[in-house]
């Protein structure tokens, strides 16, 4: 028998509880245990006036932002719609059925004001890292560092070639917010001061973004998202935004290592990274200034493609400050006595050692040593000892294990782009990039906590 059509009739009273309608296995229910925002009002009290109309609850805004980054909702307009409709989102944000959802413009107003002035998102990220340490998920022995390129909200059509770009002609009072941030970071080690090389193009809407072709495809404007992780459980212990160039990424890693030590007292024994971090200066800094073993491939351009003897076939004599070639001949920095002592160090940090032309021309090994030049020369970096130690470390089993662990940071970037959908920034300027990277790293750590620590029965 066909059932009767059910008429929808509003009841006079309803007995409804959001708590009963959020499944016990829902991701947000698992994450809610680790979100502690009790100190947020104390932290922001100095940035609110004592008079006037009450503002939107800052804890509500932070919880809504966390929902957006945890669930991969990139638009704040759509986030407000989803929180309005989704019962689990309302429960996580502590909103009852009749409570209104803030307008999306509220987030922009607070982000550019109180949140950045108080560095609130940084504090939120560090509070989650502290919870990970408290739960025993951070070992603190083996760290890994890497960077991923994230597209900026800029395009080439609205850009200027480097020959025509003059930052001194910009009026700081008349330019947009992203351009003001660019002018403020010209001396920042992660942005303007990272390299003297100027990018080929500069965006008008986001000048701090880097024009890059590092992905071996069409070039675009981008920022670099730098992660420092503990490899035990792939917990992100620090995050930093920088220009999408190698020098800035190396500098960001140094900043993160120092900051992690100062904030949490974490002193790793090993740092694993790829070859981009294997420059002589960085290896020396890790070994002799920080006491960290670099499980990093050495960045070395001395490899010879003509099949002749590599630089490693030459033995260095520290006492005489000279090399000895496979044929037993010497290579010296200077073959004549200098009136004024010279260091011999070039601008790139290398010292060149030269063989005598007569020794090479009469040597039976010349065809295998220097077939295309009359005499062989060797370039030795001032931090060559650190490079040699890194090469020795690369022959150990611990190095193989560290490089295997390093893959976890690449998996985090894949999760960031494919699951959380942060493959292109919505916000502009260095501060916009920092805000997005802090929230994304916080969301990834919270998801990791929910995954590794089961809910109590």
Short mmCIF file of C-alpha atoms in Angstrom, two decimals:
data_model
loop_
_atom_site.label_atom_id
_atom_site.label_comp_id
_atom_site.label_asym_id
_atom_site.label_seq_id
_atom_site.Cartn_x
_atom_site.Cartn_y
_atom_site.Cartn_z
CA UNK A 1 0.00 0.00 0.00
CA UNK A 2 1.35 3.40 -0.93
CA UNK A 3 2.00 5.60 2.05
CA UNK A 4 0.29 8.90 2.53
CA UNK A 5 2.04 12.09 1.65
CA UNK A 6 3.57 13.59 4.76
CA UNK A 7 2.73 17.19 5.34
CA UNK A 8 5.44 19.36 6.90
CA UNK A 9 3.99 21.04 9.94
CA UNK A 10 6.10 23.18 12.23
CA UNK A 11 6.10 22.02 15.83
CA UNK A 12 5.56 24.43 18.67
CA UNK A 13 8.57 23.19 20.63
CA UNK A 14 11.70 21.28 19.59
CA UNK A 15 14.09 19.25 21.69
CA UNK A 16 17.33 19.22 19.69
CA UNK A 17 20.95 18.76 20.74
CA UNK A 18 23.90 19.29 18.40
CA UNK A 19 25.96 16.98 20.59
CA UNK A 20 23.71 14.05 19.65
CA UNK A 21 23.96 14.71 15.92
CA UNK A 22 27.77 14.79 15.53
CA UNK A 23 29.05 11.23 14.94
CA UNK A 24 31.56 9.94 17.45
CA UNK A 25 34.04 9.22 14.66
CA UNK A 26 33.81 12.63 13.00
CA UNK A 27 37.19 14.27 12.32
CA UNK A 28 36.24 17.51 14.07
CA UNK A 29 35.15 15.63 17.20
CA UNK A 30 38.56 13.96 17.31
CA UNK A 31 40.35 17.28 16.80
CA UNK A 32 38.28 19.27 19.29
CA UNK A 33 40.08 17.57 22.21
CA UNK A 34 43.32 19.33 21.25
CA UNK A 35 42.02 22.84 20.54
CA UNK A 36 42.61 24.97 23.62
CA UNK A 37 41.76 28.65 23.11
CA UNK A 38 41.35 29.64 26.74
CA UNK A 39 44.20 32.19 26.60
CA UNK A 40 43.12 33.88 23.40
CA UNK A 41 41.10 36.63 25.08
CA UNK A 42 43.93 37.44 27.47
CA UNK A 43 46.34 37.60 24.53
CA UNK A 44 44.04 39.95 22.56
CA UNK A 45 42.75 42.11 25.42
CA UNK A 46 45.21 44.95 24.73
CA UNK A 47 44.01 45.16 21.11
CA UNK A 48 40.33 45.80 21.96
CA UNK A 49 38.75 48.99 23.23
CA UNK A 50 37.06 49.10 26.63
CA UNK A 51 34.07 50.95 25.19
CA UNK A 52 31.80 50.55 22.21
CA UNK A 53 29.76 47.70 20.75
CA UNK A 54 30.89 44.14 21.59
CA UNK A 55 32.86 42.54 18.79
CA UNK A 56 32.54 39.10 17.25
CA UNK A 57 34.01 36.47 19.57
CA UNK A 58 37.67 35.96 18.50
CA UNK A 59 37.53 32.29 19.56
CA UNK A 60 34.61 31.80 17.14
CA UNK A 61 36.62 33.31 14.27
CA UNK A 62 39.67 31.14 15.01
CA UNK A 63 37.51 28.01 15.20
CA UNK A 64 35.89 28.86 11.89
CA UNK A 65 39.28 29.43 10.26
CA UNK A 66 40.47 26.07 11.59
CA UNK A 67 37.39 24.40 10.08
CA UNK A 68 38.22 25.98 6.73
CA UNK A 69 41.83 24.78 6.66
CA UNK A 70 41.14 21.36 8.20
CA UNK A 71 38.34 20.58 5.74
CA UNK A 72 39.94 22.22 2.70
CA UNK A 73 37.43 25.09 2.35
CA UNK A 74 39.46 27.79 0.65
CA UNK A 75 36.85 30.56 0.37
CA UNK A 76 35.80 32.43 3.50
CA UNK A 77 32.46 33.28 1.91
CA UNK A 78 31.83 29.59 1.33
CA UNK A 79 33.13 28.81 4.81
CA UNK A 80 30.42 31.00 6.34
CA UNK A 81 27.79 29.19 4.26
CA UNK A 82 29.11 25.77 5.28
CA UNK A 83 29.21 26.65 8.99
CA UNK A 84 25.64 27.94 8.68
CA UNK A 85 24.43 24.63 7.19
CA UNK A 86 26.68 21.92 8.65
CA UNK A 87 25.79 20.68 12.14
CA UNK A 88 29.27 19.35 12.87
CA UNK A 89 30.84 22.69 11.93
CA UNK A 90 28.38 24.51 14.19
CA UNK A 91 29.18 22.14 17.04
CA UNK A 92 32.95 22.69 16.64
CA UNK A 93 32.47 26.47 16.52
CA UNK A 94 30.23 26.41 19.64
CA UNK A 95 27.28 27.82 17.71
CA UNK A 96 23.72 26.81 18.57
CA UNK A 97 21.05 26.39 15.87
CA UNK A 98 19.77 29.89 16.37
CA UNK A 99 23.16 31.63 16.60
CA UNK A 100 24.12 33.78 13.60
CA UNK A 101 27.29 33.16 11.62
CA UNK A 102 29.70 36.14 11.26
CA UNK A 103 29.98 37.86 7.90
CA UNK A 104 33.02 36.99 5.81
CA UNK A 105 34.25 40.61 5.92
CA UNK A 106 34.84 40.19 9.68
CA UNK A 107 37.77 37.87 9.00
CA UNK A 108 39.51 40.33 6.69
CA UNK A 109 39.09 43.20 9.15
CA UNK A 110 40.55 41.25 12.08
CA UNK A 111 43.30 39.58 10.03
CA UNK A 112 44.78 42.87 8.89
CA UNK A 113 44.34 44.36 12.35
CA UNK A 114 44.34 42.53 15.66
CA UNK A 115 45.46 39.11 14.49
CA UNK A 116 48.64 40.35 12.81
CA UNK A 117 49.44 43.00 15.39
CA UNK A 118 49.25 40.40 18.17
CA UNK A 119 50.87 37.60 16.10
CA UNK A 120 47.91 35.45 17.11
CA UNK A 121 48.21 32.81 14.39
CA UNK A 122 51.85 32.21 15.32
CA UNK A 123 50.84 31.72 18.95
CA UNK A 124 48.08 29.32 17.88
CA UNK A 125 50.54 27.24 15.86
CA UNK A 126 53.05 27.08 18.72
CA UNK A 127 50.36 26.08 21.21
CA UNK A 128 49.50 23.07 19.02
CA UNK A 129 53.20 22.16 18.70
CA UNK A 130 53.49 22.33 22.50
CA UNK A 131 50.52 19.95 22.74
CA UNK A 132 52.23 17.53 20.33
CA UNK A 133 55.34 17.61 22.54
CA UNK A 134 53.19 17.07 25.64
CA UNK A 135 51.55 14.02 24.03
CA UNK A 136 54.99 12.51 23.29
CA UNK A 137 54.79 12.78 19.49
CA UNK A 138 58.04 14.76 19.11
CA UNK A 139 61.29 12.88 19.64
CA UNK A 140 63.59 15.84 19.02
CA UNK A 141 66.53 13.80 17.67
CA UNK A 142 66.14 13.77 13.87
CA UNK A 143 64.66 16.77 12.08
CA UNK A 144 64.03 17.26 8.37
CA UNK A 145 63.69 20.48 6.40
CA UNK A 146 62.31 21.24 2.97
CA UNK A 147 60.42 23.90 1.03
CA UNK A 148 57.52 23.77 -1.39
CA UNK A 149 56.58 26.37 -3.97
CA UNK A 150 53.04 27.77 -3.59
CA UNK A 151 51.56 29.92 -6.34
CA UNK A 152 50.84 33.52 -5.41
CA UNK A 153 47.68 35.42 -6.27
CA UNK A 154 49.42 37.29 -9.09
CA UNK A 155 49.90 36.95 -12.85
CA UNK A 156 52.41 38.07 -15.44
CA UNK A 157 49.97 40.38 -17.23
CA UNK A 158 50.13 42.73 -14.25
CA UNK A 159 53.91 42.85 -13.85
CA UNK A 160 57.01 44.86 -14.78
CA UNK A 161 60.38 43.71 -16.11
CA UNK A 162 63.35 44.18 -13.78
CA UNK A 163 64.88 46.86 -16.04
CA UNK A 164 61.84 49.08 -15.45
CA UNK A 165 61.13 48.30 -11.77
CA UNK A 166 62.28 50.93 -9.29
CA UNK A 167 61.13 50.44 -5.66
CA UNK A 168 62.42 53.87 -4.66
CA UNK A 169 59.77 55.49 -6.85
CA UNK A 170 56.91 53.98 -4.84
CA UNK A 171 55.05 56.13 -2.31
CA UNK A 172 54.51 54.02 0.85
CA UNK A 173 51.41 56.05 1.72
CA UNK A 174 49.65 55.60 -1.62
CA UNK A 175 50.35 51.97 -2.51
CA UNK A 176 48.16 48.94 -1.61
CA UNK A 177 48.76 46.89 1.53
CA UNK A 178 50.71 44.10 -0.25
CA UNK A 179 53.10 46.66 -1.75
CA UNK A 180 53.65 48.28 1.66
CA UNK A 181 54.58 44.87 3.05
CA UNK A 182 57.01 44.40 0.17
CA UNK A 183 58.73 47.70 1.00
CA UNK A 184 58.94 46.67 4.65
CA UNK A 185 60.70 43.38 3.78
CA UNK A 186 63.41 44.76 1.47
CA UNK A 187 65.96 44.18 4.27
CA UNK A 188 64.42 40.94 5.51
CA UNK A 189 66.69 37.89 5.23
CA UNK A 190 63.78 35.78 3.97
CA UNK A 191 62.76 38.23 1.24
CA UNK A 192 64.59 41.28 -0.09
CA UNK A 193 68.00 40.58 1.47
CA UNK A 194 68.01 36.87 0.62
CA UNK A 195 69.81 37.49 -2.69
CA UNK A 196 71.17 40.39 -4.71
CA UNK A 197 69.80 38.84 -7.89
CA UNK A 198 66.65 40.62 -9.02
CA UNK A 199 63.76 38.55 -10.42
CA UNK A 200 63.02 38.75 -14.12
CA UNK A 201 59.54 40.18 -13.47
CA UNK A 202 57.93 41.92 -10.49
CA UNK A 203 54.20 41.73 -9.84
CA UNK A 204 52.29 44.97 -9.29
CA UNK A 205 49.71 43.34 -7.01
CA UNK A 206 52.20 41.30 -4.93
CA UNK A 207 55.80 42.51 -5.48
CA UNK A 208 57.26 40.28 -2.75
CA UNK A 209 56.29 37.12 -4.65
CA UNK A 210 59.08 35.52 -6.69
CA UNK A 211 58.96 34.96 -10.45
CA UNK A 212 60.16 31.37 -10.72
CA UNK A 213 60.43 28.55 -13.23
CA UNK A 214 61.68 26.00 -10.68
CA UNK A 215 58.96 23.49 -11.54
CA UNK A 216 60.41 23.02 -15.04
CA UNK A 217 57.28 24.41 -16.67
CA UNK A 218 55.81 27.84 -17.39
CA UNK A 219 57.14 30.38 -14.87
CA UNK A 220 54.81 32.02 -12.36
CA UNK A 221 54.82 34.15 -9.20
CA UNK A 222 55.14 32.17 -5.97
CA UNK A 223 56.24 31.98 -2.35
CA UNK A 224 58.15 29.18 -0.63
CA UNK A 225 56.52 27.36 2.29
CA UNK A 226 59.34 26.09 4.55
CA UNK A 227 58.74 23.22 6.99
CA UNK A 228 60.92 21.92 9.80
CA UNK A 229 59.55 18.59 11.00
CA UNK A 230 60.36 15.96 13.60
CA UNK A 231 60.69 12.73 11.66
CA UNK A 232 59.32 10.41 14.38
CA UNK A 233 55.68 11.24 13.61
CA UNK A 234 56.02 13.97 10.94
CA UNK A 235 55.01 16.75 13.34
CA UNK A 236 55.66 20.23 11.95
CA UNK A 237 57.72 21.96 14.64
CA UNK A 238 58.13 25.22 12.70
CA UNK A 239 56.99 26.92 9.51
CA UNK A 240 58.30 29.98 7.67
CA UNK A 241 57.40 31.88 4.49
CA UNK A 242 60.16 33.10 2.17
CA UNK A 243 61.04 33.90 -1.41
CA UNK A 244 61.06 30.91 -3.73
CA UNK A 245 64.85 30.80 -4.12
CA UNK A 246 67.46 28.50 -2.60
CA UNK A 247 69.26 31.16 -0.54
CA UNK A 248 66.02 32.27 1.13
CA UNK A 249 65.00 28.67 1.87
CA UNK A 250 68.37 27.94 3.52
CA UNK A 251 68.07 31.13 5.59
CA UNK A 252 64.52 30.19 6.61
CA UNK A 253 65.76 26.80 7.85
CA UNK A 254 68.36 28.49 10.05
CA UNK A 255 65.67 30.77 11.46
CA UNK A 256 63.40 27.81 12.21
CA UNK A 257 66.16 25.80 13.93
CA UNK A 258 67.07 28.71 16.21
CA UNK A 259 63.45 29.55 16.96
CA UNK A 260 62.53 25.94 17.76
CA UNK A 261 65.43 25.75 20.20
CA UNK A 262 64.40 29.02 21.87
CA UNK A 263 60.66 28.23 22.04
CA UNK A 264 60.66 24.54 22.96
CA UNK A 265 64.24 23.67 23.92
CA UNK A 266 64.55 21.20 21.04
CA UNK A 267 68.14 20.55 19.95
CA UNK A 268 68.18 17.94 17.17
CA UNK A 269 71.22 15.75 16.65
CA UNK A 270 70.56 15.28 12.93
CA UNK A 271 69.11 17.42 10.15
CA UNK A 272 68.07 15.67 6.94
CA UNK A 273 67.49 17.68 3.77
CA UNK A 274 68.05 17.58 0.03
CA UNK A 275 71.02 18.91 -1.93
CA UNK A 276 69.68 22.48 -1.99
CA UNK A 277 70.75 22.75 1.67
CA UNK A 278 74.20 21.22 1.08
CA UNK A 279 76.19 24.39 0.46
CA UNK A 280 79.54 24.66 2.23
CA UNK A 281 78.48 27.61 4.37
CA UNK A 282 75.31 25.89 5.57
CA UNK A 283 77.13 22.62 6.34
CA UNK A 284 79.73 24.53 8.34
CA UNK A 285 77.01 26.41 10.23
CA UNK A 286 75.24 23.17 11.15
CA UNK A 287 78.41 21.36 12.24
CA UNK A 288 80.44 24.01 14.01
CA UNK A 289 77.89 26.55 15.21
CA UNK A 290 74.84 24.41 16.00
CA UNK A 291 76.43 21.01 16.62
CA UNK A 292 74.00 19.26 14.25
CA UNK A 293 75.06 16.43 11.96
CA UNK A 294 74.07 17.30 8.38
CA UNK A 295 72.65 14.23 6.66
CA UNK A 296 72.57 16.24 3.47
CA UNK A 297 74.06 15.62 0.01
CA UNK A 298 76.94 18.03 -0.64
CA UNK A 299 76.15 20.77 -3.15
CA UNK A 300 79.18 20.34 -5.42
CA UNK A 301 79.74 21.67 -8.94
CA UNK A 302 83.26 20.30 -9.30
CA UNK A 303 82.15 17.08 -10.97
CA UNK A 304 83.96 16.70 -14.31
CA UNK A 305 82.04 15.49 -17.32
CA UNK A 306 85.05 14.59 -19.51
CA UNK A 307 85.95 11.49 -17.51
CA UNK A 308 89.12 12.98 -16.03
CA UNK A 309 90.22 12.71 -12.40
CA UNK A 310 87.72 14.33 -9.97
CA UNK A 311 88.87 16.70 -7.24
CA UNK A 312 88.52 13.91 -4.68
CA UNK A 313 91.43 12.06 -6.37
CA UNK A 314 93.79 14.79 -5.16
CA UNK A 315 95.14 14.64 -1.59
CA UNK A 316 95.25 17.85 0.44
CA UNK A 317 98.24 18.47 2.72
CA UNK A 318 97.07 20.73 5.55
CA UNK A 319 100.56 21.53 6.87
CA UNK A 320 101.93 22.60 3.49
CA UNK A 321 98.58 24.04 2.33
CA UNK A 322 98.83 22.30 -1.04
CA UNK A 323 97.37 19.44 -3.06
CA UNK A 324 99.20 16.36 -4.37
CA UNK A 325 97.95 14.95 -7.67
CA UNK A 326 97.74 11.22 -8.58
CA UNK A 327 101.08 11.62 -10.38
CA UNK A 328 102.80 12.92 -7.23
CA UNK A 329 103.04 16.56 -8.39
CA UNK A 330 102.08 19.51 -6.21
CA UNK A 331 99.36 22.12 -6.68
CA UNK A 332 99.90 25.36 -4.76
CA UNK A 333 98.00 28.58 -4.22
CA UNK A 334 100.99 30.71 -5.23
CA UNK A 335 104.22 29.54 -6.83
CA UNK A 336 106.08 32.77 -6.15
CA UNK A 337 106.66 34.64 -2.93
CA UNK A 338 104.23 37.52 -2.47
CA UNK A 339 105.48 40.87 -1.20
CA UNK A 340 102.18 41.42 0.58
CA UNK A 341 100.43 38.41 2.12
CA UNK A 342 97.22 37.45 0.32
CA UNK A 343 94.42 35.19 1.47
CA UNK A 344 93.64 33.93 -2.02
CA UNK A 345 89.93 33.69 -1.16
CA UNK A 346 87.70 34.72 -4.04
CA UNK A 347 84.25 36.28 -3.72
CA UNK A 348 82.56 32.88 -3.98
CA UNK A 349 84.53 31.57 -0.98
CA UNK A 350 86.91 29.32 -2.93
CA UNK A 351 90.72 29.15 -2.97
CA UNK A 352 92.33 28.02 -6.26
CA UNK A 353 95.37 25.73 -6.30
CA UNK A 354 97.40 25.49 -9.53
CA UNK A 355 99.87 22.93 -10.89
CA UNK A 356 102.98 23.89 -12.86
CA UNK A 357 102.54 23.87 -16.59
CA UNK A 358 105.84 22.00 -17.02
CA UNK A 359 104.77 19.29 -14.55
CA UNK A 360 101.51 18.67 -16.38
CA UNK A 361 102.95 18.72 -19.92
CA UNK A 362 105.51 16.01 -19.08
CA UNK A 363 103.13 13.88 -16.98
CA UNK A 364 102.00 10.51 -18.36
CA UNK A 365 98.56 11.02 -16.72
CA UNK A 366 97.81 14.35 -18.43
CA UNK A 367 95.21 12.81 -20.77
CA UNK A 368 93.29 11.52 -17.74
CA UNK A 369 93.87 14.60 -15.58
CA UNK A 370 93.58 17.77 -17.67
CA UNK A 371 93.12 16.93 -21.36
CA UNK A 372 91.70 20.32 -22.34
CA UNK A 373 93.94 22.69 -20.34
CA UNK A 374 97.71 23.11 -20.11
CA UNK A 375 97.71 22.69 -16.31
CA UNK A 376 95.28 21.38 -13.68
CA UNK A 377 93.72 23.58 -11.04
CA UNK A 378 91.65 22.69 -7.97
CA UNK A 379 89.10 24.93 -6.24
CA UNK A 380 88.85 24.37 -2.47
CA UNK A 381 86.17 26.07 -0.39
CA UNK A 382 87.10 27.74 2.88
CA UNK A 383 84.63 25.34 4.55
CA UNK A 384 85.88 22.28 2.69
CA UNK A 385 86.37 20.41 5.97
CA UNK A 386 82.64 20.60 6.63
CA UNK A 387 81.98 19.29 3.12
CA UNK A 388 84.39 16.38 3.73
CA UNK A 389 82.61 15.51 6.98
CA UNK A 390 79.26 15.57 5.20
CA UNK A 391 80.67 13.23 2.54
CA UNK A 392 81.83 10.83 5.27
CA UNK A 393 78.38 10.91 6.90
CA UNK A 394 76.83 10.06 3.52
CA UNK A 395 78.56 6.65 3.59
CA UNK A 396 76.85 5.53 6.83
CA UNK A 397 73.64 3.57 7.41
CA UNK A 398 72.31 6.42 9.56
CA UNK A 399 72.44 8.68 6.50
CA UNK A 400 70.32 6.24 4.50
CA UNK A 401 67.77 6.10 7.34
CA UNK A 402 67.68 9.92 7.63
CA UNK A 403 67.09 10.32 3.90
CA UNK A 404 64.25 7.82 4.13
CA UNK A 405 62.73 9.80 7.00
CA UNK A 406 63.13 13.00 4.98
CA UNK A 407 60.41 11.81 2.59
CA UNK A 408 57.86 12.54 5.32
CA UNK A 409 58.16 16.27 4.79
CA UNK A 410 57.48 15.80 1.07
CA UNK A 411 54.39 13.79 1.97
CA UNK A 412 53.21 16.69 4.13
CA UNK A 413 53.48 19.05 1.17
CA UNK A 414 51.54 16.59 -0.99
CA UNK A 415 48.83 16.46 1.69
CA UNK A 416 48.87 20.26 1.90
CA UNK A 417 48.21 20.69 -1.82
CA UNK A 418 45.95 17.74 -2.60
CA UNK A 419 43.85 17.33 0.57
CA UNK A 420 43.89 20.80 2.12
CA UNK A 421 43.93 22.32 -1.40
CA UNK A 422 46.56 24.95 -0.62
CA UNK A 423 48.21 24.97 -4.03
CA UNK A 424 47.54 28.68 -4.58
CA UNK A 425 47.42 31.49 -2.04
CA UNK A 426 44.32 33.61 -1.54
CA UNK A 427 46.03 36.33 0.48
CA UNK A 428 48.69 38.68 -0.86
CA UNK A 429 51.91 39.98 0.58
CA UNK A 430 54.43 38.34 2.95
CA UNK A 431 52.01 38.59 5.87
CA UNK A 432 49.26 36.95 3.86
CA UNK A 433 51.57 34.06 3.01
CA UNK A 434 52.60 33.71 6.66
CA UNK A 435 48.96 33.66 7.81
CA UNK A 436 48.01 30.92 5.36
CA UNK A 437 51.10 28.81 6.08
CA UNK A 438 50.60 29.07 9.87
CA UNK A 439 46.96 28.03 9.66
CA UNK A 440 47.70 25.18 7.26
CA UNK A 441 50.53 23.83 9.43
CA UNK A 442 48.28 24.09 12.50
CA UNK A 443 45.56 22.14 10.68
CA UNK A 444 48.02 19.41 9.65
CA UNK A 445 49.32 19.01 13.20
CA UNK A 446 45.77 18.83 14.58
CA UNK A 447 44.85 16.15 12.06
CA UNK A 448 47.98 14.24 13.04
CA UNK A 449 47.05 14.44 16.73
CA UNK A 450 43.55 13.16 15.99
CA UNK A 451 44.98 10.28 13.96
CA UNK A 452 47.68 9.12 16.36
CA UNK A 453 45.89 9.56 19.70
CA UNK A 454 42.64 7.58 19.89
CA UNK A 455 39.60 9.00 21.58
CA UNK A 456 38.80 7.67 25.04
CA UNK A 457 35.86 5.28 25.20
#
